[in-house]
Short mmCIF file of C-alpha atoms in Angstrom, two decimals:
data_model
loop_
_atom_site.label_atom_id
_atom_site.label_comp_id
_atom_site.label_asym_id
_atom_site.label_seq_id
_atom_site.Cartn_x
_atom_site.Cartn_y
_atom_site.Cartn_z
CA UNK E 1263 -0.01 -0.34 -0.12
CA UNK E 1264 2.88 2.57 1.64
CA UNK E 1265 4.64 2.35 -1.33
CA UNK E 1266 1.38 2.75 -4.17
CA UNK E 1267 0.96 6.26 -2.46
CA UNK E 1268 4.28 7.09 -2.80
CA UNK E 1269 5.01 6.30 -5.82
CA UNK E 1270 1.63 8.76 -7.20
CA UNK E 1271 2.66 11.41 -5.41
CA UNK E 1272 6.21 11.47 -5.32
CA UNK E 1273 5.79 12.73 -9.42
CA UNK E 1274 2.71 14.77 -8.10
CA UNK E 1275 4.66 16.85 -6.73
CA UNK E 1276 6.23 17.50 -10.69
CA UNK E 1277 3.57 17.52 -12.25
CA UNK E 1278 -0.60 18.04 -11.27
CA UNK E 1279 -3.03 20.25 -13.28
CA UNK E 1280 -2.95 21.77 -16.43
CA UNK E 1281 -2.57 25.42 -15.30
CA UNK E 1282 -0.34 28.61 -14.08
CA UNK E 1283 3.03 26.32 -14.63
CA UNK E 1284 5.89 27.67 -12.72
CA UNK E 1285 9.62 26.44 -13.32
CA UNK E 1286 11.89 26.63 -10.46
CA UNK E 1287 15.08 24.31 -9.26
CA UNK E 1288 14.28 21.55 -7.59
CA UNK E 1289 17.41 20.90 -6.57
CA UNK E 1290 16.98 24.18 -4.48
CA UNK E 1291 13.96 25.03 -3.65
CA UNK E 1292 11.99 25.28 -0.86
CA UNK E 1293 10.70 22.25 1.10
CA UNK E 1294 6.33 22.55 0.36
CA UNK E 1295 3.74 20.26 2.44
CA UNK E 1296 2.78 16.97 -0.33
CA UNK E 1297 -1.05 16.61 -0.38
CA UNK E 1298 -2.64 13.29 -0.75
CA UNK E 1299 -6.53 13.34 0.87
CA UNK E 1300 -8.70 10.70 -0.21
CA UNK E 1301 -11.90 10.50 0.42
CA UNK E 1302 -13.71 7.77 -1.25
CA UNK E 1303 -16.21 5.73 -1.25
CA UNK E 1304 -16.25 2.08 -2.08
CA UNK E 1305 -18.76 -0.35 -3.92
CA UNK E 1306 -19.99 -1.93 -0.75
CA UNK E 1307 -20.96 1.27 0.36
CA UNK E 1308 -18.28 1.68 3.07
CA UNK E 1309 -15.93 4.63 3.49
CA UNK E 1310 -12.25 5.10 3.28
CA UNK E 1311 -10.64 7.65 4.37
CA UNK E 1312 -7.01 9.48 4.27
CA UNK E 1313 -4.71 11.75 4.63
CA UNK E 1314 -1.07 11.49 3.64
CA UNK E 1315 1.56 14.00 3.86
CA UNK E 1316 4.93 14.50 2.80
CA UNK E 1317 7.59 17.59 2.63
CA UNK E 1318 9.05 17.38 -0.44
CA UNK E 1319 12.33 17.60 -0.15
CA UNK E 1320 15.87 18.35 -3.47
CA UNK E 1321 14.28 16.63 -6.60
CA UNK E 1322 16.75 13.29 -7.11
CA UNK E 1323 16.60 12.12 -3.25
CA UNK E 1324 14.13 9.61 -3.41
CA UNK E 1325 12.50 9.97 0.23
CA UNK E 1326 9.91 12.85 1.26
CA UNK E 1327 9.51 13.44 4.84
CA UNK E 1328 6.38 12.17 6.50
CA UNK E 1329 4.20 14.86 8.44
CA UNK E 1330 2.73 12.85 11.75
CA UNK E 1331 2.62 16.09 13.51
CA UNK E 1332 -0.37 18.28 11.96
CA UNK E 1333 -4.00 19.39 12.33
CA UNK E 1334 -5.82 17.73 10.24
CA UNK E 1335 -10.37 17.65 9.22
CA UNK E 1336 -12.59 17.51 6.83
CA UNK E 1337 -16.16 19.42 7.42
CA UNK E 1338 -18.91 18.52 5.64
CA UNK E 1339 -21.35 20.84 4.48
CA UNK E 1340 -19.92 23.76 6.88
CA UNK E 1341 -21.11 22.16 9.76
CA UNK E 1342 -20.23 18.73 11.24
CA UNK E 1343 -16.32 17.77 11.47
CA UNK E 1344 -14.64 14.98 11.26
CA UNK E 1345 -11.14 15.11 12.38
CA UNK E 1346 -8.44 12.79 11.64
CA UNK E 1347 -5.35 10.39 13.67
CA UNK E 1348 -1.96 9.89 12.38
CA UNK E 1349 -1.33 6.25 12.08
CA UNK E 1350 1.75 5.50 13.06
CA UNK E 1351 1.96 2.11 10.79
CA UNK E 1352 1.04 3.34 7.66
CA UNK E 1353 2.12 6.81 8.12
CA UNK E 1354 -1.51 8.11 7.60
CA UNK E 1355 -3.84 10.20 9.52
CA UNK E 1356 -7.30 8.33 8.93
CA UNK E 1357 -11.33 8.67 10.06
CA UNK E 1358 -12.86 6.18 10.07
CA UNK E 1359 -16.22 7.98 11.09
CA UNK E 1360 -17.17 9.99 8.16
CA UNK E 1361 -19.14 8.22 5.48
CA UNK E 1362 -19.78 10.02 2.16
CA UNK E 1363 -22.64 10.79 0.62
CA UNK E 1364 -23.97 11.63 -2.89
CA UNK E 1365 -24.34 15.53 -2.81
CA UNK E 1366 -22.17 16.71 0.33
CA UNK E 1367 -19.76 19.65 -0.08
CA UNK E 1368 -16.58 18.06 1.60
CA UNK E 1369 -14.22 20.79 3.10
CA UNK E 1370 -10.60 19.71 4.10
CA UNK E 1371 -8.54 21.90 6.40
CA UNK E 1372 -4.43 20.84 7.71
CA UNK E 1373 -2.92 23.46 9.81
CA UNK E 1374 0.75 22.97 9.76
CA UNK E 1375 3.22 24.88 11.86
CA UNK E 1376 2.13 28.83 10.82
CA UNK E 1377 0.22 27.87 7.30
CA UNK E 1378 -3.43 26.71 7.12
CA UNK E 1379 -4.72 24.72 4.04
CA UNK E 1380 -8.05 24.06 2.54
CA UNK E 1381 -9.80 22.61 -0.29
CA UNK E 1382 -13.28 22.49 -1.28
CA UNK E 1383 -15.25 18.85 -3.14
CA UNK E 1384 -18.12 16.60 -3.76
CA UNK E 1385 -18.78 13.05 -4.44
CA UNK E 1386 -18.02 12.46 -7.57
CA UNK E 1387 -19.35 8.74 -8.79
CA UNK E 1388 -18.73 5.78 -11.28
CA UNK E 1389 -19.91 3.28 -12.85
CA UNK E 1390 -18.13 -0.41 -11.64
CA UNK E 1391 -15.64 -2.33 -13.65
CA UNK E 1392 -17.78 -5.29 -15.15
CA UNK E 1393 -15.19 -7.99 -16.46
CA UNK E 1394 -11.09 -8.80 -16.69
CA UNK E 1395 -10.34 -10.25 -19.76
CA UNK E 1396 -6.65 -12.06 -20.19
CA UNK E 1397 -4.84 -11.51 -23.08
CA UNK E 1398 -0.82 -12.40 -24.19
CA UNK E 1399 1.00 -9.66 -26.70
CA UNK E 1400 3.30 -11.55 -29.74
CA UNK E 1401 5.84 -9.85 -30.84
CA UNK E 1402 7.47 -6.81 -28.08
CA UNK E 1403 8.37 -9.16 -25.83
CA UNK E 1404 7.35 -10.61 -22.86
CA UNK E 1405 3.61 -8.95 -22.11
CA UNK E 1406 0.76 -9.46 -21.21
CA UNK E 1407 -2.36 -7.34 -21.75
CA UNK E 1408 -5.04 -7.27 -18.68
CA UNK E 1409 -8.54 -5.58 -19.77
CA UNK E 1410 -11.50 -4.37 -17.67
CA UNK E 1411 -14.40 -3.57 -18.94
CA UNK E 1412 -16.91 -0.49 -17.31
CA UNK E 1413 -20.41 0.65 -18.98
CA UNK E 1414 -20.40 4.58 -19.79
CA UNK E 1415 -23.94 6.61 -18.49
CA UNK E 1416 -25.03 7.99 -22.09
CA UNK E 1417 -24.73 11.72 -21.35
CA UNK E 1418 -23.03 12.43 -18.24
CA UNK E 1419 -19.55 14.49 -19.36
CA UNK E 1420 -17.62 11.48 -17.45
CA UNK E 1421 -13.88 10.98 -16.68
CA UNK E 1422 -12.62 7.90 -15.06
CA UNK E 1423 -9.39 7.35 -13.48
CA UNK E 1424 -8.09 3.72 -13.29
CA UNK E 1425 -5.20 2.26 -11.02
CA UNK E 1426 -3.64 -1.91 -12.01
CA UNK E 1427 -2.15 -3.33 -9.32
CA UNK E 1428 0.16 -6.40 -8.56
CA UNK E 1429 2.81 -6.81 -6.09
CA UNK E 1430 5.18 -6.05 -8.42
CA UNK E 1431 3.43 -3.19 -10.60
CA UNK E 1432 1.49 0.35 -10.32
CA UNK E 1433 -0.36 1.82 -13.25
CA UNK E 1434 -2.26 3.89 -13.23
CA UNK E 1435 -4.10 5.57 -17.05
CA UNK E 1436 -7.32 7.77 -17.35
CA UNK E 1437 -10.44 8.30 -19.97
CA UNK E 1438 -13.49 10.93 -20.77
CA UNK E 1439 -16.34 9.45 -22.42
CA UNK E 1440 -15.97 11.87 -25.01
CA UNK E 1441 -15.32 9.35 -28.04
CA UNK E 1442 -17.03 6.47 -25.68
CA UNK E 1443 -20.06 8.38 -24.46
CA UNK E 1444 -22.99 5.57 -23.51
CA UNK E 1445 -21.29 2.35 -24.65
CA UNK E 1446 -19.37 -0.68 -23.47
CA UNK E 1447 -15.85 0.26 -23.06
CA UNK E 1448 -11.92 -1.44 -22.58
CA UNK E 1449 -9.49 -0.10 -20.14
CA UNK E 1450 -6.00 -2.29 -20.83
CA UNK E 1451 -2.61 -2.59 -19.11
CA UNK E 1452 0.78 -4.34 -20.74
CA UNK E 1453 2.58 -5.95 -18.05
CA UNK E 1454 5.98 -7.35 -18.62
CA UNK E 1455 7.10 -11.08 -17.25
CA UNK E 1456 3.23 -10.53 -15.70
CA UNK E 1457 4.20 -14.61 -13.85
CA UNK E 1458 0.66 -16.66 -13.37
CA UNK E 1459 -0.97 -16.26 -9.79
CA UNK E 1460 -0.37 -13.39 -9.20
CA UNK E 1461 -2.94 -11.69 -7.79
CA UNK E 1462 -4.38 -8.51 -9.27
CA UNK E 1463 -6.04 -5.64 -8.52
CA UNK E 1464 -7.38 -3.35 -10.75
CA UNK E 1465 -10.02 -0.03 -10.18
CA UNK E 1466 -11.85 2.86 -11.17
CA UNK E 1467 -12.50 5.80 -9.68
CA UNK E 1468 -14.61 8.51 -10.46
CA UNK E 1469 -13.16 12.62 -11.98
CA UNK E 1470 -13.45 15.55 -12.54
CA UNK E 1471 -12.93 17.56 -15.25
CA UNK E 1472 -9.71 18.90 -12.83
CA UNK E 1473 -8.38 15.74 -11.38
CA UNK E 1474 -8.41 14.33 -14.78
CA UNK E 1475 -5.99 17.35 -16.72
CA UNK E 1476 -4.24 16.08 -12.88
CA UNK E 1477 -3.48 12.63 -14.08
CA UNK E 1478 -3.25 13.18 -16.98
CA UNK E 1479 -0.22 15.14 -17.21
CA UNK E 1480 0.88 13.20 -13.95
CA UNK E 1481 0.78 11.06 -17.15
CA UNK E 1482 2.40 12.02 -19.98
CA UNK E 1483 5.10 13.64 -18.12
CA UNK E 1484 6.99 10.50 -17.10
CA UNK E 1485 5.50 8.45 -19.87
CA UNK E 1486 7.48 11.37 -22.05
CA UNK E 1487 10.42 10.96 -19.87
CA UNK E 1488 10.60 7.53 -20.06
CA UNK E 1489 8.56 6.35 -16.41
CA UNK E 1490 10.99 6.82 -14.03
CA UNK E 1491 9.76 9.72 -11.28
CA UNK E 1492 12.92 11.34 -11.55
CA UNK E 1493 13.62 11.70 -15.26
CA UNK E 1494 10.73 13.61 -15.51
CA UNK E 1495 10.88 18.35 -15.77
CA UNK E 1496 11.62 20.06 -12.57
CA UNK E 1497 8.19 21.97 -13.80
CA UNK E 1498 5.67 22.36 -10.30
CA UNK E 1499 1.86 22.73 -11.03
CA UNK E 1500 -0.68 23.95 -8.82
CA UNK E 1501 -3.42 21.43 -7.27
CA UNK E 1502 -6.70 22.08 -6.38
CA UNK E 1503 -5.19 22.86 -2.14
CA UNK E 1504 -4.96 26.70 -1.06
CA UNK E 1505 -3.07 28.46 1.37
CA UNK E 1506 -5.34 30.86 3.21
CA UNK E 1507 -2.09 32.60 4.99
CA UNK E 1508 0.68 33.10 2.59
CA UNK E 1509 -0.83 31.84 -1.35
CA UNK E 1510 2.25 32.40 -2.95
CA UNK E 1511 3.67 28.89 -0.71
CA UNK E 1512 1.34 26.47 -2.48
CA UNK E 1513 1.22 22.99 -1.04
CA UNK E 1514 1.65 20.39 -3.42
CA UNK E 1515 -0.65 17.59 -4.42
CA UNK E 1516 -4.76 17.25 -4.54
CA UNK E 1517 -8.06 16.57 -2.71
CA UNK E 1518 -10.33 14.57 -4.45
CA UNK E 1519 -13.95 13.17 -2.90
CA UNK E 1520 -14.77 9.68 -5.56
CA UNK E 1521 -16.29 6.65 -5.78
CA UNK E 1522 -14.16 3.84 -6.58
CA UNK E 1523 -15.04 0.30 -7.39
CA UNK E 1524 -12.37 -2.51 -7.20
CA UNK E 1525 -12.34 -5.99 -8.87
CA UNK E 1526 -10.22 -8.75 -7.75
CA UNK E 1527 -7.94 -11.18 -10.88
CA UNK E 1528 -5.58 -13.62 -10.54
CA UNK E 1529 -2.86 -13.87 -13.48
CA UNK E 1530 -3.11 -17.02 -16.11
#
């Protein structure tokens, strides 16, 4: 679990949504708070709520220090507050009492030293994955294609985040429904040297257009650079969390509230 949080957001400190790009020297830039905040409504109706906080480090350093002494809470509809406690085993802030609902407004508030951070989101719903197919790819080395299917609702303008997860691989992909509106649609991942009997988990997450730009940029930049988190271009783009007391010292990362469906599979 932890490697997935690290992989996504060591990249995300360099690439977020496609607006307000700022070029900096990442070897000398001041440390910033890196926020990965996720409120997820799972397919079984339960909620999975966690916030990971780290500090940015020099571009070629592999570990960002974990922030364990911040104050983290989520306020629902500008009323009830749900404080998050720090879980030392997982290095995450968690709350198991917050049950997500459609139509509610969720406000993330973080106090870290003299800085106060804030973001607002509503729950983005999605559709489940229906089934998984496995195909061996000939002519391009030892690759296996893992494909899942989903039914896009007609005319809703949906955006999707997909993940592939096994003990040795983690991949992201995004899609909108511009060319798939209302259709049964595949999403595929290509895995090198996939061993038979490997436990695989695929997920589909509902996202909005801003989050779509965030992850699309991240994926494009890492693909262009050869796939390594330290081969990307040293550009920083603002996410959707703001520093209320010092806007110029904005944090890195993202806050999302989303419905998530997962599907498990064992490779053949």
